Short mmCIF file of C-alpha atoms in Angstrom, two decimals:
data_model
loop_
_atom_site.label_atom_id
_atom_site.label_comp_id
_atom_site.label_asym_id
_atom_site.label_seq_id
_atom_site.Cartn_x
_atom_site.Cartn_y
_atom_site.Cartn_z
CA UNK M 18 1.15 80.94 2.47
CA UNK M 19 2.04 81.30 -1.20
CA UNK M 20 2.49 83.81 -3.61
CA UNK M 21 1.83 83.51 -7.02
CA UNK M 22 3.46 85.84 -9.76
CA UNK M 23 0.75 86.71 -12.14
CA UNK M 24 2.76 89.46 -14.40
CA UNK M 25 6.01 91.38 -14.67
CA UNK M 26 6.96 94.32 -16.72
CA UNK M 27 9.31 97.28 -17.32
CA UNK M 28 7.54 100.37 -16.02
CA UNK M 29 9.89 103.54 -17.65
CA UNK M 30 9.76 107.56 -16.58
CA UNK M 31 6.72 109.51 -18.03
CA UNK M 32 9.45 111.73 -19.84
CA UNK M 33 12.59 111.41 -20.93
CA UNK M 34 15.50 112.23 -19.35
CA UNK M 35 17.06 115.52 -20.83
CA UNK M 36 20.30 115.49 -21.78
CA UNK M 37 22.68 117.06 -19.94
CA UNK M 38 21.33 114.98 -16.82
CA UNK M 39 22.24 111.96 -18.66
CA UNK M 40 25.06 110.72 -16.71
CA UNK M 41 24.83 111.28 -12.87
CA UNK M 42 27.69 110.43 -10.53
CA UNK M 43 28.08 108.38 -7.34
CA UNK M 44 29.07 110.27 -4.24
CA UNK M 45 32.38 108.99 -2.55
CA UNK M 46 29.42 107.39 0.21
CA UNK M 47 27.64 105.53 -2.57
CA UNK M 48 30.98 103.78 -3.83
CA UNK M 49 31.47 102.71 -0.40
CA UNK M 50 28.10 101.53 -0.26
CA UNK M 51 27.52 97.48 -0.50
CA UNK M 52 25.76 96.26 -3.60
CA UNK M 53 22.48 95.16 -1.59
CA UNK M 54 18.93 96.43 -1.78
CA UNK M 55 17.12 98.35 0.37
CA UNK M 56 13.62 96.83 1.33
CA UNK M 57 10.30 97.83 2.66
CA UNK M 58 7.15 96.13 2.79
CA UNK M 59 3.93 97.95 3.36
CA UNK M 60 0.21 96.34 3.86
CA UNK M 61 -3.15 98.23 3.03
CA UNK M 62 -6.10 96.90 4.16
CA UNK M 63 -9.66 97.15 1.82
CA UNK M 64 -10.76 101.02 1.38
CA UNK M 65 -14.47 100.24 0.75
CA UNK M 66 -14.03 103.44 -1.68
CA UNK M 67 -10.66 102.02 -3.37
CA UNK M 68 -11.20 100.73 -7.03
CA UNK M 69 -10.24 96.94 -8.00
CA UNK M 70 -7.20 95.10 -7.80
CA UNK M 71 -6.69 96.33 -11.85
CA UNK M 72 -7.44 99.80 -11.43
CA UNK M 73 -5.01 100.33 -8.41
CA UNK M 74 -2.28 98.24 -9.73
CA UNK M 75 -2.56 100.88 -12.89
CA UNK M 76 -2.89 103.73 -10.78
CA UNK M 77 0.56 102.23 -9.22
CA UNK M 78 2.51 102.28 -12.65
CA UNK M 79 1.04 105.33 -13.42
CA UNK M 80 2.51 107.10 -10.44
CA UNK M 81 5.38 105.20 -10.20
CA UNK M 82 6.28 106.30 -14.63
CA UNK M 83 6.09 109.82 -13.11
CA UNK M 84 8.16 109.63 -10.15
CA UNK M 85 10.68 107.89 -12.25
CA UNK M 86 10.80 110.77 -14.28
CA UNK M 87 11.68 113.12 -11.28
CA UNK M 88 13.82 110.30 -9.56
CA UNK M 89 15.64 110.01 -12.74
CA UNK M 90 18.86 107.75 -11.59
CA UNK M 91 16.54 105.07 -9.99
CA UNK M 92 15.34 104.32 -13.66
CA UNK M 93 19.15 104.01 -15.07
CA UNK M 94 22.03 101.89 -15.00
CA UNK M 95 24.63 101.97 -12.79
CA UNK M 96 28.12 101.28 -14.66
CA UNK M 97 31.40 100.66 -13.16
CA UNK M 98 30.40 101.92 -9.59
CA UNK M 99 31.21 105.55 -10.46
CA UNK M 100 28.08 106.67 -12.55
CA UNK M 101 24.72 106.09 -13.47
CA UNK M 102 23.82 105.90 -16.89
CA UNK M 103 20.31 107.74 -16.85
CA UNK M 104 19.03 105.74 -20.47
CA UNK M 105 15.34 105.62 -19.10
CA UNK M 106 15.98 102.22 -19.17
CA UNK M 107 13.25 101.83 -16.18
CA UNK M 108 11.97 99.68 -12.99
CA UNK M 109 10.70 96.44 -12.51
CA UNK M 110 7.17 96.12 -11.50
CA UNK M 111 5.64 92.95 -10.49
CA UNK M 112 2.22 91.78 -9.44
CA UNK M 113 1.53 88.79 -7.54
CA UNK M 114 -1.69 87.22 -6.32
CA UNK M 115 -2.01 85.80 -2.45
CA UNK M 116 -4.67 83.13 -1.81
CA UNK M 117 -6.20 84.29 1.34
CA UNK M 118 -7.08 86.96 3.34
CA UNK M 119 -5.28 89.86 4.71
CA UNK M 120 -6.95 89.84 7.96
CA UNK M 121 -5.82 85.97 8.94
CA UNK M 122 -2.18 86.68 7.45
CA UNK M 123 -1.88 89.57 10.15
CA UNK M 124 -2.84 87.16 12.62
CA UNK M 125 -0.23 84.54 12.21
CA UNK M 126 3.18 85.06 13.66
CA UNK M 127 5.78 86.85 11.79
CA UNK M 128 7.36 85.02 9.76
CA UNK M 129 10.55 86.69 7.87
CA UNK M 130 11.01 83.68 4.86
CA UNK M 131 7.25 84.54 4.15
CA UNK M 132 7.74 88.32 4.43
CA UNK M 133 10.51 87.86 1.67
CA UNK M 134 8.03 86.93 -0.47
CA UNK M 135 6.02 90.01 -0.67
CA UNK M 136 9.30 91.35 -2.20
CA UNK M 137 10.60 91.14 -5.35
CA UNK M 138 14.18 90.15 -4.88
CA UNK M 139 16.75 89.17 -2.26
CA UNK M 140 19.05 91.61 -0.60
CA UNK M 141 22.19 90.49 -1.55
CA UNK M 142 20.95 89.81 -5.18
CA UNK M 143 24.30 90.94 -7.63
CA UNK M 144 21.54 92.93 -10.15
CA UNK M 145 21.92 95.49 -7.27
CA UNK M 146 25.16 96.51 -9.27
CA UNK M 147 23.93 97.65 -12.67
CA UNK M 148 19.86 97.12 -13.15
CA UNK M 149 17.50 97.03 -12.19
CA UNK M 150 17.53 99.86 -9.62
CA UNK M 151 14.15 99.71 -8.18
CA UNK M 152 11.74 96.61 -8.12
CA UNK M 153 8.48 96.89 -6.90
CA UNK M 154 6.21 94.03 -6.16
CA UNK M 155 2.20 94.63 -5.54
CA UNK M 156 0.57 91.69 -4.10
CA UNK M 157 -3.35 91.46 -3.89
CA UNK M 158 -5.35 89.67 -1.42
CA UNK M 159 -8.52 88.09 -2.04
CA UNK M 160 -10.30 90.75 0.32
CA UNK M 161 -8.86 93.18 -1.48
CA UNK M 162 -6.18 93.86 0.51
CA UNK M 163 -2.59 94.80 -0.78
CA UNK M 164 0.96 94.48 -0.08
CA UNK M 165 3.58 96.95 -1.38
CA UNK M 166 7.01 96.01 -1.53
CA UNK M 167 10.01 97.64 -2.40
CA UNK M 168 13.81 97.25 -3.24
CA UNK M 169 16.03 99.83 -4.10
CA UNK M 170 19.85 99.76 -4.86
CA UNK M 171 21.85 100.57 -2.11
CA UNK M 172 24.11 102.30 -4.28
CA UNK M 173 22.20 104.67 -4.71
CA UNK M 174 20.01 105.30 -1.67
CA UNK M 175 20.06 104.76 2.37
CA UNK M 176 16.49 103.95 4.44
CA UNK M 177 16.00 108.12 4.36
CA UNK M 178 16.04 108.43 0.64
CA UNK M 179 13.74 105.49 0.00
CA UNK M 180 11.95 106.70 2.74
CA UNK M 181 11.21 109.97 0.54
CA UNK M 182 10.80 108.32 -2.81
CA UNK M 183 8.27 106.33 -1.40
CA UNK M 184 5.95 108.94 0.40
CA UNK M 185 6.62 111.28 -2.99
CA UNK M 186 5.37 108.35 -5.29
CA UNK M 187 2.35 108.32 -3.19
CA UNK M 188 1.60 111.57 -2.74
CA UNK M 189 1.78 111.35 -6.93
CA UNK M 190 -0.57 108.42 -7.13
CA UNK M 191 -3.23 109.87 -4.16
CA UNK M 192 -3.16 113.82 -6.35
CA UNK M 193 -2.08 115.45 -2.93
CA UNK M 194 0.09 117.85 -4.71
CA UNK M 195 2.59 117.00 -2.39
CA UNK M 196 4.90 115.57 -4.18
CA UNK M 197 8.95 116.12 -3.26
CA UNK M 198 11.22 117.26 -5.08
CA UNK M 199 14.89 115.09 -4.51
CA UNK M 200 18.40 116.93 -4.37
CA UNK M 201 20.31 115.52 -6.70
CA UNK M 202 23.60 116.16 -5.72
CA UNK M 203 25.29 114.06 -3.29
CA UNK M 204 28.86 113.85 -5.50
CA UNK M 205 29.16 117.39 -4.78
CA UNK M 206 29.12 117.10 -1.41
CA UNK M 207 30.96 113.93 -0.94
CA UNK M 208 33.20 113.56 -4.08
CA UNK M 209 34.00 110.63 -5.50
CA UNK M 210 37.40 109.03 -6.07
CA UNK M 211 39.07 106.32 -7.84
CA UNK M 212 39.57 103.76 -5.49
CA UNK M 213 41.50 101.11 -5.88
CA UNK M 214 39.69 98.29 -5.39
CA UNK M 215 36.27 97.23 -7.60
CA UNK M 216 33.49 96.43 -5.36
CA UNK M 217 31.92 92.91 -5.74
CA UNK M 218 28.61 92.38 -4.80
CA UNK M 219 28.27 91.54 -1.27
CA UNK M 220 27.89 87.81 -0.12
CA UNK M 221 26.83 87.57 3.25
CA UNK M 222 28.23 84.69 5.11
CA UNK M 223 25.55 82.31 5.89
CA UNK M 224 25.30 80.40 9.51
CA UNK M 225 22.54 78.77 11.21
CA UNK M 226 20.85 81.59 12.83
CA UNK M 227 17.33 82.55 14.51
CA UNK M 228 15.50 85.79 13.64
CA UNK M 229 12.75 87.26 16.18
CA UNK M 230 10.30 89.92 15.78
CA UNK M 231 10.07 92.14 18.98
CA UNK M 232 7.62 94.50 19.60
CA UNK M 233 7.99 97.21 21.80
CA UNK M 234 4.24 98.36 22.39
CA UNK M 235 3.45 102.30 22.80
CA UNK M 236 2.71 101.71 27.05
CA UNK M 237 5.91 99.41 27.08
CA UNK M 238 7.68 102.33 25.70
CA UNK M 239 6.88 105.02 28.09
CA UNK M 240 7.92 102.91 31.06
CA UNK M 241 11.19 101.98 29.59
CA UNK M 242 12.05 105.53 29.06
CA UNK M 243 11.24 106.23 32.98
CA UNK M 244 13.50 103.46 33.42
CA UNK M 245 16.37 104.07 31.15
CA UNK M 246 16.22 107.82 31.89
CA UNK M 247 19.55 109.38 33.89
CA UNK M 248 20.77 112.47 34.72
CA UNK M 249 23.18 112.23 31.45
CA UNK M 250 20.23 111.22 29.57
CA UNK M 251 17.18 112.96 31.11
CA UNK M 252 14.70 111.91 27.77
CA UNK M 253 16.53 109.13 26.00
CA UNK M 254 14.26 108.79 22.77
CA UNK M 255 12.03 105.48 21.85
CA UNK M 256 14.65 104.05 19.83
CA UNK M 257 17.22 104.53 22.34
CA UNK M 258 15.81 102.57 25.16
CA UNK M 259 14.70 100.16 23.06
CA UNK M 260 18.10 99.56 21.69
CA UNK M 261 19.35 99.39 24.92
CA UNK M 262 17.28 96.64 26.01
CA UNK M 263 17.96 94.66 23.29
CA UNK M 264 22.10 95.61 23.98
CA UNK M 265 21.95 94.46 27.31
CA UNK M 266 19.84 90.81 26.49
CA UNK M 267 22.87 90.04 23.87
CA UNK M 268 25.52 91.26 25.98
CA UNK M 269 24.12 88.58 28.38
CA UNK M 270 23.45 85.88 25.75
CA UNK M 271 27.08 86.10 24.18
CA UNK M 272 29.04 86.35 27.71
CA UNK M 273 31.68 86.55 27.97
CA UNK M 274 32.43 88.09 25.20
CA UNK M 275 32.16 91.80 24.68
CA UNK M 276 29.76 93.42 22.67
CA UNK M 277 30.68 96.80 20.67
CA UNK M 278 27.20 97.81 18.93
CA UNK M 279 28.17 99.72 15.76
CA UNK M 280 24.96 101.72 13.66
CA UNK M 281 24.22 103.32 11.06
CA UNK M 282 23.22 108.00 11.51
CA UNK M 283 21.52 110.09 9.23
CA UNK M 284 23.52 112.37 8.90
CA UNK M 285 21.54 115.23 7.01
CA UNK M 286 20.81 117.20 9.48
CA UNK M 287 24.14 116.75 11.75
CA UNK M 288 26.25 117.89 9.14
CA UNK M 289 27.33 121.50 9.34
CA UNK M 290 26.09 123.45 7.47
CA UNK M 291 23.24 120.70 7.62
CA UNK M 292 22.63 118.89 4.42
CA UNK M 293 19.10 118.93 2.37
CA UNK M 294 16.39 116.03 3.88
CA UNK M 295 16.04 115.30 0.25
CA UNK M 296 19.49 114.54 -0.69
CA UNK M 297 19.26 111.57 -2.44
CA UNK M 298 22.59 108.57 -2.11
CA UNK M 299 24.31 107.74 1.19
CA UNK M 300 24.32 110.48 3.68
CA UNK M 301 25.39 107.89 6.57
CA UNK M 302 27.55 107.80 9.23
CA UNK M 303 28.62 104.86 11.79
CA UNK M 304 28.76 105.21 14.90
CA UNK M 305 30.13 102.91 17.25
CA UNK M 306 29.37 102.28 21.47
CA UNK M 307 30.73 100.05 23.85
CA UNK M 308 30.59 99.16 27.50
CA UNK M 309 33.52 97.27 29.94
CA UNK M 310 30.47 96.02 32.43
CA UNK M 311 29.58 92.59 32.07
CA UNK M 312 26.21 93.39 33.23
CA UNK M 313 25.47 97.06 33.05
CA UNK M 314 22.31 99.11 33.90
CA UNK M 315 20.15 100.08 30.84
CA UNK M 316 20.93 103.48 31.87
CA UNK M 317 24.49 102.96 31.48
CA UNK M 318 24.09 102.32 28.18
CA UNK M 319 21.78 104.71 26.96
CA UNK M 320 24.26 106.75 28.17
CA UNK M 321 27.29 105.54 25.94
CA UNK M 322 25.03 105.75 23.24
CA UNK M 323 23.95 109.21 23.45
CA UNK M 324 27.94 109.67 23.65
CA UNK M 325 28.93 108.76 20.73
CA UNK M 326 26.49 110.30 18.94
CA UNK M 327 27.55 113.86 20.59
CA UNK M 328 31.02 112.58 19.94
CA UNK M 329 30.00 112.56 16.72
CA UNK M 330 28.22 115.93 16.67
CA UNK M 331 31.14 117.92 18.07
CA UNK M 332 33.92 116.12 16.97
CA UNK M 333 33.61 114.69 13.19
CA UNK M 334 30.12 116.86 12.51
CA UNK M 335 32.49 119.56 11.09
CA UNK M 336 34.87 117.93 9.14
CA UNK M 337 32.29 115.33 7.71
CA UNK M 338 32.64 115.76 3.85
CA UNK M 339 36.79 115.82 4.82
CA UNK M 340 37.33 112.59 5.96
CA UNK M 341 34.14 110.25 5.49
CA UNK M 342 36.37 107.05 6.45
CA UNK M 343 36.91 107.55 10.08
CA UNK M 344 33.75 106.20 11.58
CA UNK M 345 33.95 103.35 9.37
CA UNK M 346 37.82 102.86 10.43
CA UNK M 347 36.86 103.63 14.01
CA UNK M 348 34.00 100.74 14.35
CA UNK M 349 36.45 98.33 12.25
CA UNK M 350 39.16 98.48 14.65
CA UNK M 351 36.59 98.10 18.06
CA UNK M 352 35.23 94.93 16.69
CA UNK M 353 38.57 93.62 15.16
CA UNK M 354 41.11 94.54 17.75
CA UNK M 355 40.84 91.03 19.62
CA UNK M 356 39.05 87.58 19.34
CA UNK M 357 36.73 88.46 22.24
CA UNK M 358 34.67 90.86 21.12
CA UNK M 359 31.61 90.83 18.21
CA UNK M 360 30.05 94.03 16.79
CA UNK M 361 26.22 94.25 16.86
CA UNK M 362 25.01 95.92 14.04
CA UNK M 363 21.93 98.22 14.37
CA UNK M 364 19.81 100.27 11.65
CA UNK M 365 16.81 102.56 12.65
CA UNK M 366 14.00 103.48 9.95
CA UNK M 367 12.11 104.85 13.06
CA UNK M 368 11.02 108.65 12.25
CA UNK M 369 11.08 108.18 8.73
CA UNK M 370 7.32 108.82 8.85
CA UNK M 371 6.44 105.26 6.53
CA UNK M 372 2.91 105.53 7.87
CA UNK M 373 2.28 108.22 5.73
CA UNK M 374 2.65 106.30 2.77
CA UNK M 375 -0.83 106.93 1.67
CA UNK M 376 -1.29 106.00 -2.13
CA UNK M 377 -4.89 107.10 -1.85
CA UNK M 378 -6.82 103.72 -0.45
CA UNK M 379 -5.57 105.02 2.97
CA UNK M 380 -2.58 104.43 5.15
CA UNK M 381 -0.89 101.12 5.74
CA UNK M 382 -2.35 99.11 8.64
CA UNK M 383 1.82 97.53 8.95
CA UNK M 384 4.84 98.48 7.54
CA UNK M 385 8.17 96.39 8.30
CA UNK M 386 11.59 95.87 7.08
CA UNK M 387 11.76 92.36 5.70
CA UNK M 388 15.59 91.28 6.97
CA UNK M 389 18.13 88.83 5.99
CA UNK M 390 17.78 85.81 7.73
CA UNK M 391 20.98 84.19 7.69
CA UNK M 392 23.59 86.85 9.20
CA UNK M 393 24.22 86.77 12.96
CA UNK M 394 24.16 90.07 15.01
CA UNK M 395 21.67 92.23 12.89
CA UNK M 396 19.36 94.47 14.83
CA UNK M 397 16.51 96.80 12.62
CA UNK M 398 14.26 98.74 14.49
CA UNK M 399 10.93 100.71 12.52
CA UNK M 400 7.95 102.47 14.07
CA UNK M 401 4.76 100.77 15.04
CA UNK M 402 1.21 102.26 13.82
CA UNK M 403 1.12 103.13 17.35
CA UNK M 404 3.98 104.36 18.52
CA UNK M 405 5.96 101.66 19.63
CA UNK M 406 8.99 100.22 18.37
CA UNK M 407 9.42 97.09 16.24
CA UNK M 408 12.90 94.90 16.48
CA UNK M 409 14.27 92.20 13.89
CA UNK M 410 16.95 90.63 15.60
CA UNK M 411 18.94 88.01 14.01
CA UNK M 412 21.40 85.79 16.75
CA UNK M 413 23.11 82.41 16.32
CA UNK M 414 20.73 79.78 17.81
CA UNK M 415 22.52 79.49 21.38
CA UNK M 416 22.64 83.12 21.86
CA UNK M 417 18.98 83.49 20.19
CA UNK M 418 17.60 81.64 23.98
CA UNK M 419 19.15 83.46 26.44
CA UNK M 420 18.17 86.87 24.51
CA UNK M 421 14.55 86.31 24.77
CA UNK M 422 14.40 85.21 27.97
CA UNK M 423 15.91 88.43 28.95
CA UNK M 424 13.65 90.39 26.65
CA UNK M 425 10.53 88.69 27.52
CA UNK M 426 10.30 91.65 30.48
CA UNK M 427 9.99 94.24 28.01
CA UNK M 428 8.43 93.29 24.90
CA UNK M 429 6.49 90.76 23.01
CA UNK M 430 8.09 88.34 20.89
#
């Protein structure tokens, strides 16, 4: 189960950046944003019509050199946390070697210190600051199988906008046509201000902790939405009942303290007027949910989360670009009001369509969200291939038990 890095180099845009685009400022959201990457790992099995490992991997910098050219911040340098300087200056592209075969990797459990190294760099790595933006890391199998992995400045993006530069660099590298054009405009919409405070790179806390991959399968799904479903909630969505399963197993494994879960909205489209899909930066909201039953139905929950996401809608929806503090104030003072209760922290790429991601050797056969290990109370959901739900959940050791005992009913582990 080791990688071996075979070559690294600087791949630049396939044009230069002109010159009034030259420096291009942070949104209000992207200063607030911690200096972490963004990851995502995709796997392609062998097309028996895809060229060899050398003639993909140029096909990869090819594509990527132009998408860098219409992605134009991703291949600059962020200075100061207030601009990026768009000097061309370029990505990192790695390739890597894995002795073995695809096929038997898939097989073995899941295991997340592995998955980091299909991945060129750790999330809380303080290069997420200044440069390089975006690393990419392409890592052959001796089938002829591939891994894709990708990190991307938080700073500048959230899961939807990597989601997007992704399927647009592969729509460049398969000739679709398809192609998408990013907005480039988020300071406009949330400006930026001096704050006064400089942002260090974050440092996660490290504690012994446990990480489990849970996998909600497509069948599993359908019956937990018949169970989860109310008369608030009538059609609570996949992500929803899968969220509140794995709510009610940690409300039960940290007893008796409470449990506010706090997570991260996409907020494009709940904006009014609704913002562009495309708009590249930070276009996120939190949103927090809590419960005063020790042991509540999964209903019950499903229900407070639907609430404050309609809170959300009708209340703050409005006057988002006014005040883009108060959810963030709001889920601060749940969790920190007392010593008995913990936040749960939740992120959703499900819907972002990763599947798609066809560079033109077909679509992935797995796509996941390679997680930080060592920080307790992190949930990240993503689609399965088959429309299911995938769960990384990270818990101290104790509380790691009693959750998948509980969870054990509904999913694999």
């Amino acid at each position: 189960m080791k990688i071996e890095i075979t070559k690294t180099e600087t791949i630049k845009p396939s044009s230069p950046t002109a010159s009034h685009l030259k420096s291009y400022k942070l949104s209000l959201l992207d200063q607030l944003a911690p200096a972490v990457y963004c990851r995502m790992l995709f796997f392609y099995p062998k097309n028996d019509e895809a060229n060899s490992d050398e003639q993909i991997s140029q096909k990869l910098k090819e594509s990527l050199s132009e998408s860098l050219a219409l992605f134009y911040p991703i291949a600059g340098r962020l200075i100061n946390n207030t601009i990026i300087d768009c000097n061309d200056q370029g990505a990192q592209y790695i390739e890597a070697r894995f002795s073995g075969l695809l096929s038997t990797f898939l097989d073995q459990p899941a295991d997340p210190a592995i998955l980091g190294q299909f991945v060129p760099t750790e999330i809380e790595s303080p290069e997420s600051a200044t440069w390089p933006l975006l690393l990419v890391q392409a890592t052959f199998f001796d089938c002829g199988g591939l891994a894709l992995g990708a990190c991307m400045s938080h700073k500048l993006v959230d899961g939807a906008t990597m989601g997007v530069f992704m399927k647009s660099w592969a729509a460049s590298s398969n000739g679709s046509g398809q192609t998408i054009a990013p907005v480039l405009t988020g300071a406009s919409y949330f400006p930026q201000r001096d704050l006064a405070f400089q942002l260090p790179p974050l440092e996660l806390k490290k504690v012994e902790c446990v990480t489990k991959r849970c996998v909600f399968d497509k069948s599993k799904i359908v019956d937990l939405k018949a169970k989860v479903a109310s008369d608030d909630v009538p059609q609570p969505t996949r992500s929803e009942a899968a969220t509140a399963v794995i709510w009610k197993s940690v409300i039960a494994a940290a007893s008796p303290k409470k449990i506010v879960l706090t997570r991260t909205m996409n907020v494009r489209n709940r904006a009014e007027p609704p913002l562009p899909e495309n708009l590249v930066g930070n276009v996120v909201a939190i949103v927090a949910a809590e419960t005063t039953e020790r042991k509540p139905e999964l209903s019950h929950l499903v229900t407070e989360l639907r609430k404050g996401i309609r809170e959300f809608s009708e209340d703050k929806a409005k006057n988002l670009r006014g005040d883009v503090f108060q959810g963030i104030k709001e889920a601060g003072e749940l969790i920190g009001r007392d010593n008995t209760t913990d936040g749960l922290f939740l992120t959703s790429f499900c819907n972002f369509d990763l599947y798609t991601v066809d560079f033109g050797w077909g679509k992935p056969i797995w796509v996941t969200i390679p997680v930080a290990t060592h920080q307790p109370n992190v949930v990240t959901l993503i689609d399965t291939s088959g429309g299911g739900v995938e769960a990384w959940v990270t818990l101290s050791k104790p509380e790691m038990v009693t959750f998948s005992r509980m969870l054990l009913e509904f999913s694999s582990i």
